[in-house]
JSON list of C-alpha atoms in Angstrom, two decimals:
[
{"chain": "O", "resi": 272, "resn": "MET", "atom": "CA", "xyz": [-19.85, 21.96, 8.28]},
{"chain": "O", "resi": 273, "resn": "LEU", "atom": "CA", "xyz": [-16.90, 19.87, 7.08]},
{"chain": "O", "resi": 274, "resn": "ARG", "atom": "CA", "xyz": [-14.71, 21.27, 9.85]},
{"chain": "O", "resi": 275, "resn": "VAL", "atom": "CA", "xyz": [-17.27, 20.24, 12.49]},
{"chain": "O", "resi": 276, "resn": "LYS", "atom": "CA", "xyz": [-17.44, 16.68, 11.13]},
{"chain": "O", "resi": 277, "resn": "LEU", "atom": "CA", "xyz": [-13.67, 16.42, 10.92]},
{"chain": "O", "resi": 278, "resn": "THR", "atom": "CA", "xyz": [-13.26, 17.72, 14.46]},
{"chain": "O", "resi": 279, "resn": "CYS", "atom": "CA", "xyz": [-15.83, 15.20, 15.73]},
{"chain": "O", "resi": 280, "resn": "PHE", "atom": "CA", "xyz": [-14.06, 12.32, 13.99]},
{"chain": "O", "resi": 281, "resn": "VAL", "atom": "CA", "xyz": [-10.67, 13.38, 15.35]},
{"chain": "O", "resi": 282, "resn": "MET", "atom": "CA", "xyz": [-12.01, 13.73, 18.88]},
{"chain": "O", "resi": 283, "resn": "THR", "atom": "CA", "xyz": [-13.82, 10.39, 18.72]},
{"chain": "O", "resi": 284, "resn": "GLY", "atom": "CA", "xyz": [-10.77, 8.58, 17.36]},
{"chain": "O", "resi": 285, "resn": "THR", "atom": "CA", "xyz": [-8.51, 10.12, 19.99]},
{"chain": "O", "resi": 286, "resn": "LEU", "atom": "CA", "xyz": [-10.85, 9.18, 22.82]},
{"chain": "O", "resi": 287, "resn": "ALA", "atom": "CA", "xyz": [-11.27, 5.64, 21.45]},
{"chain": "O", "resi": 288, "resn": "GLY", "atom": "CA", "xyz": [-7.49, 5.23, 21.32]},
{"chain": "O", "resi": 289, "resn": "PHE", "atom": "CA", "xyz": [-7.16, 6.56, 24.85]},
{"chain": "O", "resi": 290, "resn": "ALA", "atom": "CA", "xyz": [-9.89, 4.18, 26.05]},
{"chain": "O", "resi": 291, "resn": "GLY", "atom": "CA", "xyz": [-8.04, 1.27, 24.40]},
{"chain": "O", "resi": 292, "resn": "LEU", "atom": "CA", "xyz": [-4.85, 2.21, 26.23]},
{"chain": "O", "resi": 293, "resn": "LEU", "atom": "CA", "xyz": [-6.72, 2.40, 29.53]},
{"chain": "O", "resi": 294, "resn": "ILE", "atom": "CA", "xyz": [-8.33, -1.02, 29.02]},
{"chain": "O", "resi": 295, "resn": "ALA", "atom": "CA", "xyz": [-4.99, -2.55, 28.04]},
{"chain": "O", "resi": 296, "resn": "SER", "atom": "CA", "xyz": [-3.23, -1.08, 31.07]},
{"chain": "O", "resi": 297, "resn": "ARG", "atom": "CA", "xyz": [-6.00, -2.16, 33.43]},
{"chain": "O", "resi": 298, "resn": "ASN", "atom": "CA", "xyz": [-6.00, -5.75, 32.16]},
{"chain": "O", "resi": 299, "resn": "ASN", "atom": "CA", "xyz": [-2.20, -5.89, 31.73]},
{"chain": "O", "resi": 300, "resn": "SER", "atom": "CA", "xyz": [-2.82, -7.44, 28.33]},
{"chain": "O", "resi": 301, "resn": "VAL", "atom": "CA", "xyz": [-4.59, -7.04, 25.02]},
{"chain": "O", "resi": 302, "resn": "SER", "atom": "CA", "xyz": [-6.58, -9.74, 23.28]},
{"chain": "O", "resi": 303, "resn": "THR", "atom": "CA", "xyz": [-8.61, -9.96, 20.11]},
{"chain": "O", "resi": 304, "resn": "SER", "atom": "CA", "xyz": [-11.78, -10.57, 22.11]},
{"chain": "O", "resi": 305, "resn": "THR", "atom": "CA", "xyz": [-11.55, -7.10, 23.68]},
{"chain": "O", "resi": 306, "resn": "GLY", "atom": "CA", "xyz": [-14.08, -4.75, 22.12]},
{"chain": "O", "resi": 307, "resn": "GLY", "atom": "CA", "xyz": [-16.17, -7.22, 20.17]},
{"chain": "O", "resi": 308, "resn": "GLY", "atom": "CA", "xyz": [-13.53, -9.46, 18.68]},
{"chain": "O", "resi": 309, "resn": "THR", "atom": "CA", "xyz": [-13.22, -9.66, 14.93]},
{"chain": "O", "resi": 310, "resn": "PHE", "atom": "CA", "xyz": [-16.82, -8.85, 13.99]},
{"chain": "O", "resi": 311, "resn": "LEU", "atom": "CA", "xyz": [-15.97, -5.33, 12.85]},
{"chain": "O", "resi": 312, "resn": "LEU", "atom": "CA", "xyz": [-12.87, -6.39, 10.90]},
{"chain": "O", "resi": 313, "resn": "PHE", "atom": "CA", "xyz": [-14.74, -9.15, 9.10]},
{"chain": "O", "resi": 314, "resn": "GLY", "atom": "CA", "xyz": [-17.87, -7.05, 8.51]},
{"chain": "O", "resi": 315, "resn": "VAL", "atom": "CA", "xyz": [-16.07, -4.06, 7.02]},
{"chain": "O", "resi": 316, "resn": "GLY", "atom": "CA", "xyz": [-13.60, -6.33, 5.26]},
{"chain": "O", "resi": 317, "resn": "ALA", "atom": "CA", "xyz": [-16.34, -8.32, 3.55]},
{"chain": "O", "resi": 318, "resn": "ALA", "atom": "CA", "xyz": [-17.99, -5.16, 2.23]},
{"chain": "O", "resi": 319, "resn": "VAL", "atom": "CA", "xyz": [-14.78, -3.47, 1.07]},
{"chain": "O", "resi": 320, "resn": "ILE", "atom": "CA", "xyz": [-13.21, -6.57, -0.46]},
{"chain": "O", "resi": 321, "resn": "GLY", "atom": "CA", "xyz": [-16.54, -7.14, -2.21]},
{"chain": "O", "resi": 322, "resn": "GLY", "atom": "CA", "xyz": [-16.23, -3.75, -3.86]},
{"chain": "O", "resi": 323, "resn": "THR", "atom": "CA", "xyz": [-18.26, -1.35, -1.70]},
{"chain": "O", "resi": 324, "resn": "SER", "atom": "CA", "xyz": [-16.45, 1.95, -1.31]},
{"chain": "O", "resi": 325, "resn": "LEU", "atom": "CA", "xyz": [-15.35, 3.22, 2.09]},
{"chain": "O", "resi": 326, "resn": "PHE", "atom": "CA", "xyz": [-15.95, 6.72, 0.81]},
{"chain": "O", "resi": 327, "resn": "GLY", "atom": "CA", "xyz": [-19.66, 6.23, 0.18]},
{"chain": "O", "resi": 328, "resn": "GLY", "atom": "CA", "xyz": [-21.22, 4.73, -2.84]},
{"chain": "O", "resi": 329, "resn": "LYS", "atom": "CA", "xyz": [-23.15, 1.77, -4.00]},
{"chain": "O", "resi": 330, "resn": "GLY", "atom": "CA", "xyz": [-22.65, -1.87, -3.31]},
{"chain": "O", "resi": 331, "resn": "ARG", "atom": "CA", "xyz": [-24.52, -5.11, -3.76]},
{"chain": "O", "resi": 332, "resn": "VAL", "atom": "CA", "xyz": [-25.20, -7.75, -1.16]},
{"chain": "O", "resi": 333, "resn": "SER", "atom": "CA", "xyz": [-23.85, -10.46, -3.46]},
{"chain": "O", "resi": 334, "resn": "ASP", "atom": "CA", "xyz": [-20.52, -8.62, -3.67]},
{"chain": "O", "resi": 335, "resn": "ALA", "atom": "CA", "xyz": [-20.32, -8.41, 0.13]},
{"chain": "O", "resi": 336, "resn": "VAL", "atom": "CA", "xyz": [-21.01, -12.14, 0.33]},
{"chain": "O", "resi": 337, "resn": "ILE", "atom": "CA", "xyz": [-18.13, -12.74, -2.10]},
{"chain": "O", "resi": 338, "resn": "GLY", "atom": "CA", "xyz": [-15.92, -10.55, 0.11]},
{"chain": "O", "resi": 339, "resn": "GLY", "atom": "CA", "xyz": [-16.98, -12.61, 3.12]},
{"chain": "O", "resi": 340, "resn": "VAL", "atom": "CA", "xyz": [-16.06, -15.78, 1.27]},
{"chain": "O", "resi": 341, "resn": "VAL", "atom": "CA", "xyz": [-12.61, -14.33, 0.51]},
{"chain": "O", "resi": 342, "resn": "ILE", "atom": "CA", "xyz": [-12.04, -13.50, 4.19]},
{"chain": "O", "resi": 343, "resn": "THR", "atom": "CA", "xyz": [-13.23, -16.95, 5.23]},
{"chain": "O", "resi": 344, "resn": "VAL", "atom": "CA", "xyz": [-10.93, -18.63, 2.70]},
{"chain": "O", "resi": 345, "resn": "ILE", "atom": "CA", "xyz": [-7.99, -16.62, 4.07]},
{"chain": "O", "resi": 346, "resn": "ALA", "atom": "CA", "xyz": [-8.82, -17.57, 7.68]},
{"chain": "O", "resi": 347, "resn": "ASN", "atom": "CA", "xyz": [-9.47, -21.24, 6.93]},
{"chain": "O", "resi": 348, "resn": "GLY", "atom": "CA", "xyz": [-6.52, -21.62, 4.56]},
{"chain": "O", "resi": 349, "resn": "MET", "atom": "CA", "xyz": [-4.09, -20.09, 7.01]},
{"chain": "O", "resi": 350, "resn": "GLY", "atom": "CA", "xyz": [-5.56, -22.27, 9.75]},
{"chain": "O", "resi": 351, "resn": "LEU", "atom": "CA", "xyz": [-4.85, -25.33, 7.63]},
{"chain": "O", "resi": 352, "resn": "LEU", "atom": "CA", "xyz": [-1.30, -24.07, 7.17]},
{"chain": "O", "resi": 353, "resn": "ARG", "atom": "CA", "xyz": [-1.09, -23.82, 10.99]},
{"chain": "O", "resi": 354, "resn": "GLN", "atom": "CA", "xyz": [-0.41, -20.12, 11.04]},
{"chain": "O", "resi": 355, "resn": "SER", "atom": "CA", "xyz": [-0.92, -18.16, 14.23]},
{"chain": "O", "resi": 356, "resn": "THR", "atom": "CA", "xyz": [-4.03, -16.07, 14.77]},
{"chain": "O", "resi": 357, "resn": "GLY", "atom": "CA", "xyz": [-1.93, -12.90, 14.62]},
{"chain": "O", "resi": 358, "resn": "ASN", "atom": "CA", "xyz": [-0.69, -13.80, 11.15]},
{"chain": "O", "resi": 359, "resn": "VAL", "atom": "CA", "xyz": [-4.27, -14.41, 9.98]},
{"chain": "O", "resi": 360, "resn": "TYR", "atom": "CA", "xyz": [-5.31, -10.97, 11.22]},
{"chain": "O", "resi": 361, "resn": "MET", "atom": "CA", "xyz": [-2.30, -9.31, 9.59]},
{"chain": "O", "resi": 362, "resn": "ILE", "atom": "CA", "xyz": [-2.97, -10.93, 6.22]},
{"chain": "O", "resi": 363, "resn": "THR", "atom": "CA", "xyz": [-6.69, -10.10, 6.42]},
{"chain": "O", "resi": 364, "resn": "GLY", "atom": "CA", "xyz": [-5.83, -6.50, 7.28]},
{"chain": "O", "resi": 365, "resn": "LEU", "atom": "CA", "xyz": [-3.35, -6.36, 4.41]},
{"chain": "O", "resi": 366, "resn": "VAL", "atom": "CA", "xyz": [-5.97, -7.60, 1.94]},
{"chain": "O", "resi": 367, "resn": "LEU", "atom": "CA", "xyz": [-8.40, -5.00, 3.33]},
{"chain": "O", "resi": 368, "resn": "LEU", "atom": "CA", "xyz": [-5.76, -2.28, 2.98]},
{"chain": "O", "resi": 369, "resn": "VAL", "atom": "CA", "xyz": [-5.08, -3.27, -0.63]},
{"chain": "O", "resi": 370, "resn": "ALA", "atom": "CA", "xyz": [-8.82, -3.23, -1.43]},
{"chain": "O", "resi": 371, "resn": "ALA", "atom": "CA", "xyz": [-9.29, 0.20, 0.15]},
{"chain": "O", "resi": 372, "resn": "SER", "atom": "CA", "xyz": [-6.19, 1.54, -1.65]},
{"chain": "O", "resi": 373, "resn": "VAL", "atom": "CA", "xyz": [-7.41, 0.28, -5.02]},
{"chain": "O", "resi": 374, "resn": "ASP", "atom": "CA", "xyz": [-10.77, 1.94, -4.35]},
{"chain": "O", "resi": 375, "resn": "ALA", "atom": "CA", "xyz": [-9.14, 5.24, -3.39]},
{"chain": "O", "resi": 376, "resn": "ILE", "atom": "CA", "xyz": [-6.87, 5.22, -6.44]},
{"chain": "O", "resi": 377, "resn": "SER", "atom": "CA", "xyz": [-9.73, 4.40, -8.81]},
{"chain": "O", "resi": 378, "resn": "ARG", "atom": "CA", "xyz": [-11.87, 7.19, -7.30]},
{"chain": "O", "resi": 379, "resn": "ARG", "atom": "CA", "xyz": [-9.00, 9.65, -7.64]},
{"chain": "O", "resi": 380, "resn": "ARG", "atom": "CA", "xyz": [-8.47, 8.72, -11.30]},
{"chain": "O", "resi": 381, "resn": "ALA", "atom": "CA", "xyz": [-12.21, 8.91, -12.00]},
{"chain": "O", "resi": 382, "resn": "SER", "atom": "CA", "xyz": [-12.46, 12.37, -10.46]},
{"chain": "O", "resi": 383, "resn": "ALA", "atom": "CA", "xyz": [-9.36, 13.54, -12.33]},
{"chain": "O", "resi": 384, "resn": "SER", "atom": "CA", "xyz": [-10.86, 12.47, -15.63]},
{"chain": "O", "resi": 385, "resn": "GLY", "atom": "CA", "xyz": [-14.16, 14.17, -14.81]},
{"chain": "O", "resi": 386, "resn": "ARG", "atom": "CA", "xyz": [-16.31, 11.08, -14.40]},
{"chain": "O", "resi": 387, "resn": "ALA", "atom": "CA", "xyz": [-16.98, 11.53, -10.68]}
]
């Protein structure tokens, strides 16, 4: 069962990447508005930064709202500092990466100590 799920995820990711390359080559450019803009980044980012695990688990709406506030503060603060949109996305992605890494490390430690 796990092998079937993994195979499906790999195939879907590969096809999505291929579709992105085709769209970019057809338009001769790539923009942040392609494929829904930043809705997915901000939606997942708000939940993960708020403390909801990417690996399944429990989360509260209030925590996701706090994560959304953090993302908004990053975007607005960097806008006030006159940073480019690309820099805002990179910093937001970096904060999301740190939050996901902290979650993965804490889950690994919890499972190693037997409190999974």
